mmCIF file of C-alpha atoms in Angstrom:
data_model
loop_
_atom_site.group_PDB
_atom_site.id
_atom_site.type_symbol
_atom_site.label_atom_id
_atom_site.label_comp_id
_atom_site.label_asym_id
_atom_site.label_seq_id
_atom_site.Cartn_x
_atom_site.Cartn_y
_atom_site.Cartn_z
ATOM 1 C CA MET F 1 1.869 4.737 14.994
ATOM 2 C CA ALA F 2 5.168 5.749 13.424
ATOM 3 C CA ILE F 3 6.527 3.040 11.130
ATOM 4 C CA VAL F 4 8.496 5.063 8.563
ATOM 5 C CA ALA F 5 8.848 8.320 10.524
ATOM 6 C CA GLU F 6 6.960 10.545 12.973
ATOM 7 C CA GLU F 7 6.655 13.297 10.372
ATOM 8 C CA TYR F 8 4.156 11.183 8.417
ATOM 9 C CA CYS F 9 1.877 10.754 11.447
ATOM 10 C CA ASP F 10 -0.500 13.719 11.263
ATOM 11 C CA LEU F 11 -2.592 14.588 14.316
ATOM 12 C CA LYS F 12 -5.569 15.116 11.991
ATOM 13 C CA GLU F 13 -7.143 12.840 9.403
ATOM 14 C CA ARG F 14 -5.312 13.041 6.089
ATOM 15 C CA LEU F 15 -6.840 12.501 2.652
ATOM 16 C CA LEU F 16 -4.730 11.598 -0.361
ATOM 17 C CA THR F 17 -5.850 11.267 -3.964
ATOM 18 C CA VAL F 18 -3.806 8.403 -5.422
ATOM 19 C CA ARG F 19 -3.412 8.089 -9.186
ATOM 20 C CA LYS F 20 -1.725 5.414 -11.268
ATOM 21 C CA THR F 21 0.834 7.138 -13.456
ATOM 22 C CA SER F 22 0.418 6.541 -17.178
ATOM 23 C CA HIS F 23 4.139 6.346 -18.075
ATOM 24 C CA PHE F 24 4.669 3.185 -16.014
ATOM 25 C CA SER F 25 3.643 -0.380 -16.637
ATOM 26 C CA PRO F 26 0.407 -1.305 -14.791
ATOM 27 C CA GLY F 27 1.000 -1.750 -11.076
ATOM 28 C CA ASP F 28 4.346 0.023 -10.978
ATOM 29 C CA GLY F 29 3.658 3.736 -10.644
ATOM 30 C CA PHE F 30 1.574 5.954 -8.357
ATOM 31 C CA ALA F 31 1.372 9.621 -7.468
ATOM 32 C CA ALA F 32 -0.406 10.698 -4.261
ATOM 33 C CA TYR F 33 -1.652 14.256 -3.755
ATOM 34 C CA ASP F 34 -2.621 15.868 -0.451
ATOM 35 C CA HIS F 35 -6.209 17.162 -0.359
ATOM 36 C CA ARG F 36 -5.305 20.099 1.887
ATOM 37 C CA THR F 37 -2.522 21.566 -0.232
ATOM 38 C CA GLY F 38 -3.060 19.936 -3.627
ATOM 39 C CA GLY F 39 0.661 19.212 -3.706
ATOM 40 C CA LEU F 40 2.471 15.948 -4.364
ATOM 41 C CA ALA F 41 2.883 13.963 -1.134
ATOM 42 C CA PHE F 42 4.306 10.643 -2.381
ATOM 43 C CA ARG F 43 5.139 8.889 -5.610
ATOM 44 C CA ALA F 44 6.066 5.321 -6.459
ATOM 45 C CA ASP F 45 8.894 4.665 -8.866
ATOM 46 C CA THR F 46 10.120 1.457 -10.455
ATOM 47 C CA TYR F 47 13.600 0.328 -11.341
ATOM 48 C CA GLY F 48 14.963 -1.961 -14.026
ATOM 49 C CA ARG F 49 12.642 -0.802 -16.844
ATOM 50 C CA GLY F 50 14.364 2.371 -17.903
ATOM 51 C CA HIS F 51 12.945 4.510 -15.080
ATOM 52 C CA GLY F 52 14.343 5.751 -11.824
ATOM 53 C CA GLY F 53 17.819 5.309 -10.412
ATOM 54 C CA GLY F 54 19.505 5.547 -7.037
ATOM 55 C CA ALA F 55 20.342 2.550 -4.874
ATOM 56 C CA ALA F 56 17.392 0.342 -5.731
ATOM 57 C CA SER F 57 17.951 -2.827 -7.741
ATOM 58 C CA PRO F 58 16.144 -3.789 -10.967
ATOM 59 C CA GLY F 59 12.573 -4.898 -10.360
ATOM 60 C CA GLU F 60 12.203 -3.079 -7.033
ATOM 61 C CA LEU F 61 9.557 -0.473 -6.256
ATOM 62 C CA ALA F 62 10.497 2.662 -4.347
ATOM 63 C CA LEU F 63 8.126 4.919 -2.431
ATOM 64 C CA LEU F 64 9.510 8.434 -2.659
ATOM 65 C CA GLY F 65 8.725 11.719 -0.970
ATOM 66 C CA PRO F 66 7.820 14.862 -2.953
ATOM 67 C CA ALA F 67 11.478 15.785 -3.421
ATOM 68 C CA GLY F 68 12.396 12.285 -4.589
ATOM 69 C CA GLU F 69 13.810 11.120 -1.251
ATOM 70 C CA PRO F 70 13.485 7.311 -0.781
ATOM 71 C CA LEU F 71 11.093 6.349 2.020
ATOM 72 C CA LEU F 72 10.411 2.660 1.384
ATOM 73 C CA THR F 73 11.665 0.025 -1.028
ATOM 74 C CA VAL F 74 9.419 -2.925 -1.904
ATOM 75 C CA ARG F 75 10.688 -6.022 -3.683
ATOM 76 C CA ARG F 76 9.437 -9.498 -4.508
ATOM 77 C CA ARG F 77 11.273 -12.146 -2.556
ATOM 78 C CA ARG F 78 12.715 -15.015 -4.587
ATOM 79 C CA PRO F 79 12.572 -17.946 -4.399
ATOM 80 C CA SER F 80 9.141 -18.290 -2.791
ATOM 81 C CA LEU F 81 6.361 -20.853 -3.080
ATOM 82 C CA HIS F 82 3.761 -18.063 -3.092
ATOM 83 C CA GLN F 83 4.104 -14.406 -4.033
ATOM 84 C CA ARG F 84 6.070 -12.904 -1.163
ATOM 85 C CA TRP F 85 7.017 -9.255 -0.903
ATOM 86 C CA GLU F 86 9.307 -7.413 1.491
ATOM 87 C CA GLY F 87 9.509 -3.737 2.387
ATOM 88 C CA PHE F 88 12.649 -1.932 3.558
ATOM 89 C CA LEU F 89 13.175 1.490 5.081
ATOM 90 C CA GLY F 90 14.609 4.009 2.630
ATOM 91 C CA ALA F 91 16.766 2.748 -0.228
ATOM 92 C CA ARG F 92 17.378 -0.935 0.560
ATOM 93 C CA ALA F 93 20.960 -1.893 1.379
ATOM 94 C CA ASP F 94 22.478 -5.372 1.377
ATOM 95 C CA GLY F 95 21.991 -7.060 4.758
ATOM 96 C CA GLN F 96 19.223 -4.671 5.803
ATOM 97 C CA LYS F 97 16.397 -6.236 7.804
ATOM 98 C CA ALA F 98 12.934 -5.996 6.234
ATOM 99 C CA LEU F 99 10.538 -3.524 7.801
ATOM 100 C CA PHE F 100 7.575 -5.640 6.711
ATOM 101 C CA SER F 101 6.799 -8.675 4.579
ATOM 102 C CA ALA F 102 3.754 -9.844 2.644
ATOM 103 C CA ARG F 103 2.653 -13.071 0.990
ATOM 104 C CA LYS F 104 -0.181 -14.198 -1.211
ATOM 105 C CA SER F 105 -2.491 -16.858 0.154
ATOM 106 C CA SER F 106 -2.543 -20.345 -1.382
ATOM 107 C CA ILE F 107 -6.314 -20.561 -0.840
ATOM 108 C CA LEU F 108 -8.010 -21.743 -4.024
ATOM 109 C CA GLY F 109 -10.953 -19.880 -5.490
ATOM 110 C CA GLY F 110 -12.011 -17.364 -8.088
ATOM 111 C CA ALA F 111 -9.970 -14.378 -9.138
ATOM 112 C CA GLY F 112 -9.359 -11.969 -6.285
ATOM 113 C CA ARG F 113 -10.393 -14.482 -3.600
ATOM 114 C CA GLY F 114 -8.059 -15.541 -0.840
ATOM 115 C CA ALA F 115 -5.455 -12.817 -1.394
ATOM 116 C CA VAL F 116 -3.904 -12.795 2.078
ATOM 117 C CA VAL F 117 -0.922 -10.731 3.128
ATOM 118 C CA GLU F 118 1.092 -10.849 6.342
ATOM 119 C CA LEU F 119 3.130 -7.811 7.270
ATOM 120 C CA ALA F 120 5.683 -7.307 10.019
ATOM 121 C CA ALA F 121 7.320 -4.100 11.224
ATOM 122 C CA SER F 122 8.759 -2.615 14.397
ATOM 123 C CA ALA F 123 5.856 -1.658 16.653
ATOM 124 C CA ALA F 124 3.492 -3.327 19.103
ATOM 125 C CA SER F 125 0.242 -3.731 17.246
ATOM 126 C CA GLU F 126 -1.601 -5.878 14.723
ATOM 127 C CA LEU F 127 -3.135 -4.802 11.422
ATOM 128 C CA ARG F 128 -5.469 -6.364 8.906
ATOM 129 C CA VAL F 129 -7.141 -5.076 5.761
ATOM 130 C CA ASP F 130 -10.806 -5.919 5.204
ATOM 131 C CA GLY F 131 -12.540 -5.569 1.837
ATOM 132 C CA SER F 132 -11.344 -5.593 -1.764
ATOM 133 C CA PHE F 133 -8.448 -3.551 -3.090
ATOM 134 C CA ALA F 134 -9.384 -4.672 -6.600
ATOM 135 C CA ARG F 135 -12.656 -2.797 -6.142
ATOM 136 C CA ARG F 136 -10.878 0.059 -4.353
ATOM 137 C CA CYS F 137 -13.006 -0.564 -1.264
ATOM 138 C CA CYS F 138 -11.067 -1.722 1.785
ATOM 139 C CA ARG F 139 -9.918 -0.520 5.179
ATOM 140 C CA VAL F 140 -6.887 -1.028 7.410
ATOM 141 C CA VAL F 141 -7.801 -2.081 10.937
ATOM 142 C CA ALA F 142 -5.374 -1.893 13.857
ATOM 143 C CA LYS F 143 -5.822 -4.129 16.878
ATOM 144 C CA GLY F 144 -4.341 -2.793 20.086
ATOM 145 C CA GLU F 145 -2.944 -4.730 23.023
ATOM 146 C CA ASP F 146 -6.325 -4.405 24.777
ATOM 147 C CA GLY F 147 -8.029 -6.103 21.810
ATOM 148 C CA GLU F 148 -9.801 -2.919 20.693
ATOM 149 C CA GLU F 149 -9.935 -2.419 16.918
ATOM 150 C CA THR F 150 -9.574 0.931 15.139
ATOM 151 C CA VAL F 151 -9.827 1.781 11.450
ATOM 152 C CA VAL F 152 -6.565 3.599 10.760
ATOM 153 C CA ALA F 153 -6.756 3.904 6.952
ATOM 154 C CA GLU F 154 -9.278 3.348 4.188
ATOM 155 C CA ILE F 155 -9.169 3.016 0.392
ATOM 156 C CA ARG F 156 -12.266 4.006 -1.571
ATOM 157 C CA ARG F 157 -13.293 5.064 -5.067
ATOM 158 C CA LYS F 158 -12.996 8.765 -5.808
ATOM 159 C CA VAL F 159 -16.186 10.641 -6.682
ATOM 160 C CA ASP F 160 -16.241 13.762 -8.844
ATOM 161 C CA ALA F 161 -18.627 15.829 -6.721
ATOM 162 C CA GLY F 162 -19.360 18.316 -9.483
ATOM 163 C CA ALA F 163 -20.263 15.743 -12.117
ATOM 164 C CA ARG F 164 -21.530 13.211 -9.554
ATOM 165 C CA VAL F 165 -19.501 10.539 -11.296
ATOM 166 C CA VAL F 166 -17.480 7.731 -9.706
ATOM 167 C CA MET F 167 -14.025 7.827 -11.262
ATOM 168 C CA GLY F 168 -12.194 4.770 -12.616
ATOM 169 C CA ARG F 169 -9.993 2.475 -10.533
ATOM 170 C CA ASP F 170 -6.828 4.298 -11.615
ATOM 171 C CA VAL F 171 -7.805 7.177 -9.306
ATOM 172 C CA PHE F 172 -8.856 6.540 -5.720
ATOM 173 C CA VAL F 173 -8.812 8.101 -2.257
ATOM 174 C CA LEU F 174 -6.594 6.971 0.610
ATOM 175 C CA ARG F 175 -7.894 8.173 3.970
ATOM 176 C CA VAL F 176 -5.275 8.047 6.709
ATOM 177 C CA GLY F 177 -6.545 8.276 10.279
ATOM 178 C CA PRO F 178 -5.056 10.612 12.912
ATOM 179 C CA GLY F 179 -1.682 9.413 14.153
ATOM 180 C CA PHE F 180 -1.235 6.672 11.538
ATOM 181 C CA ASP F 181 1.858 6.701 9.335
ATOM 182 C CA ALA F 182 0.789 7.920 5.865
ATOM 183 C CA ALA F 183 4.019 6.671 4.241
ATOM 184 C CA PHE F 184 3.433 3.173 5.644
ATOM 185 C CA ALA F 185 -0.181 3.350 4.429
ATOM 186 C CA MET F 186 1.162 4.023 0.930
ATOM 187 C CA GLY F 187 3.509 1.049 1.354
ATOM 188 C CA ILE F 188 0.436 -1.110 2.013
ATOM 189 C CA VAL F 189 -1.109 0.266 -1.182
ATOM 190 C CA LEU F 190 1.964 -0.791 -3.172
ATOM 191 C CA VAL F 191 1.846 -4.316 -1.751
ATOM 192 C CA LEU F 192 -1.890 -4.699 -2.346
ATOM 193 C CA ASP F 193 -1.543 -3.452 -5.903
ATOM 194 C CA GLN F 194 1.194 -5.965 -6.665
ATOM 195 C CA ILE F 195 -0.659 -8.900 -5.113
ATOM 196 C CA ALA F 196 -4.290 -8.154 -5.944
ATOM 197 C CA GLY F 197 -4.142 -5.433 -8.590
ATOM 198 C CA HIS F 198 -4.175 -7.875 -11.493
ATOM 199 C CA ASP F 199 -7.737 -8.863 -10.532
ATOM 200 C CA ALA F 200 -9.041 -5.305 -10.881
ATOM 201 C CA ASP F 201 -10.803 -6.010 -14.170
ATOM 202 C CA ASP F 202 -12.626 -9.060 -12.782
ATOM 203 C CA ALA F 203 -16.182 -7.975 -11.963
ATOM 204 C CA ASP F 204 -16.543 -10.965 -9.636
ATOM 205 C CA ALA F 205 -13.404 -10.195 -7.640
ATOM 206 C CA GLY F 206 -13.957 -11.104 -4.008
ATOM 207 C CA GLU F 207 -12.503 -9.784 -0.784
ATOM 208 C CA ASP F 208 -8.777 -9.385 -0.203
ATOM 209 C CA ALA F 209 -7.847 -9.862 3.466
ATOM 210 C CA LEU F 210 -4.531 -8.396 4.516
ATOM 211 C CA HIS F 211 -3.414 -9.560 7.963
ATOM 212 C CA ALA F 212 -0.544 -7.648 9.472
ATOM 213 C CA LYS F 213 1.507 -8.470 12.518
ATOM 214 C CA ILE F 214 3.515 -5.484 13.679
ATOM 215 C CA TRP F 215 6.302 -6.592 16.024
#
């Protein structure tokens, strides 16, 4: 399922260690490292706060490749009754059509409950995310035209095998299934972090359901 580009759709399962970067405000910066090579695979940059540059506007988030090339740009749509986010391919240009969009649910409840996101992109499939991003325990499920569901990506807490210690929420593992676009998976991470990440310190945070319609 190529959403950003075919080159990010590995034939084998891909594991990324994702870490919030300390020199950004909470929710704005990530670095993702490939388990096979140990090298930097993706990073998230923010604009309008003294960081970054390029074509992005202030307040936008950019997903970059290891050499700093722009892959996705995520921005909050304004005005909007609920939190609504849009993602664009590469460095967003004026008049460019969004690759996907996301909104926060208006369902009432405790912190972390009812966080619902709808995404749209150019492909024939449907996606949803089950579980809780706040707890770093959720999975991306794709529904094919035949109705069959497949887990294409998963977010889980990282465990230090040597010390047998579960690491904090600032470091987690993103598992990307064979054939799924790893760059798009990181775009989902950025959206979830913006919408549900502020509930991460709430011990009673419930499930965050991300429903995605891929056109």
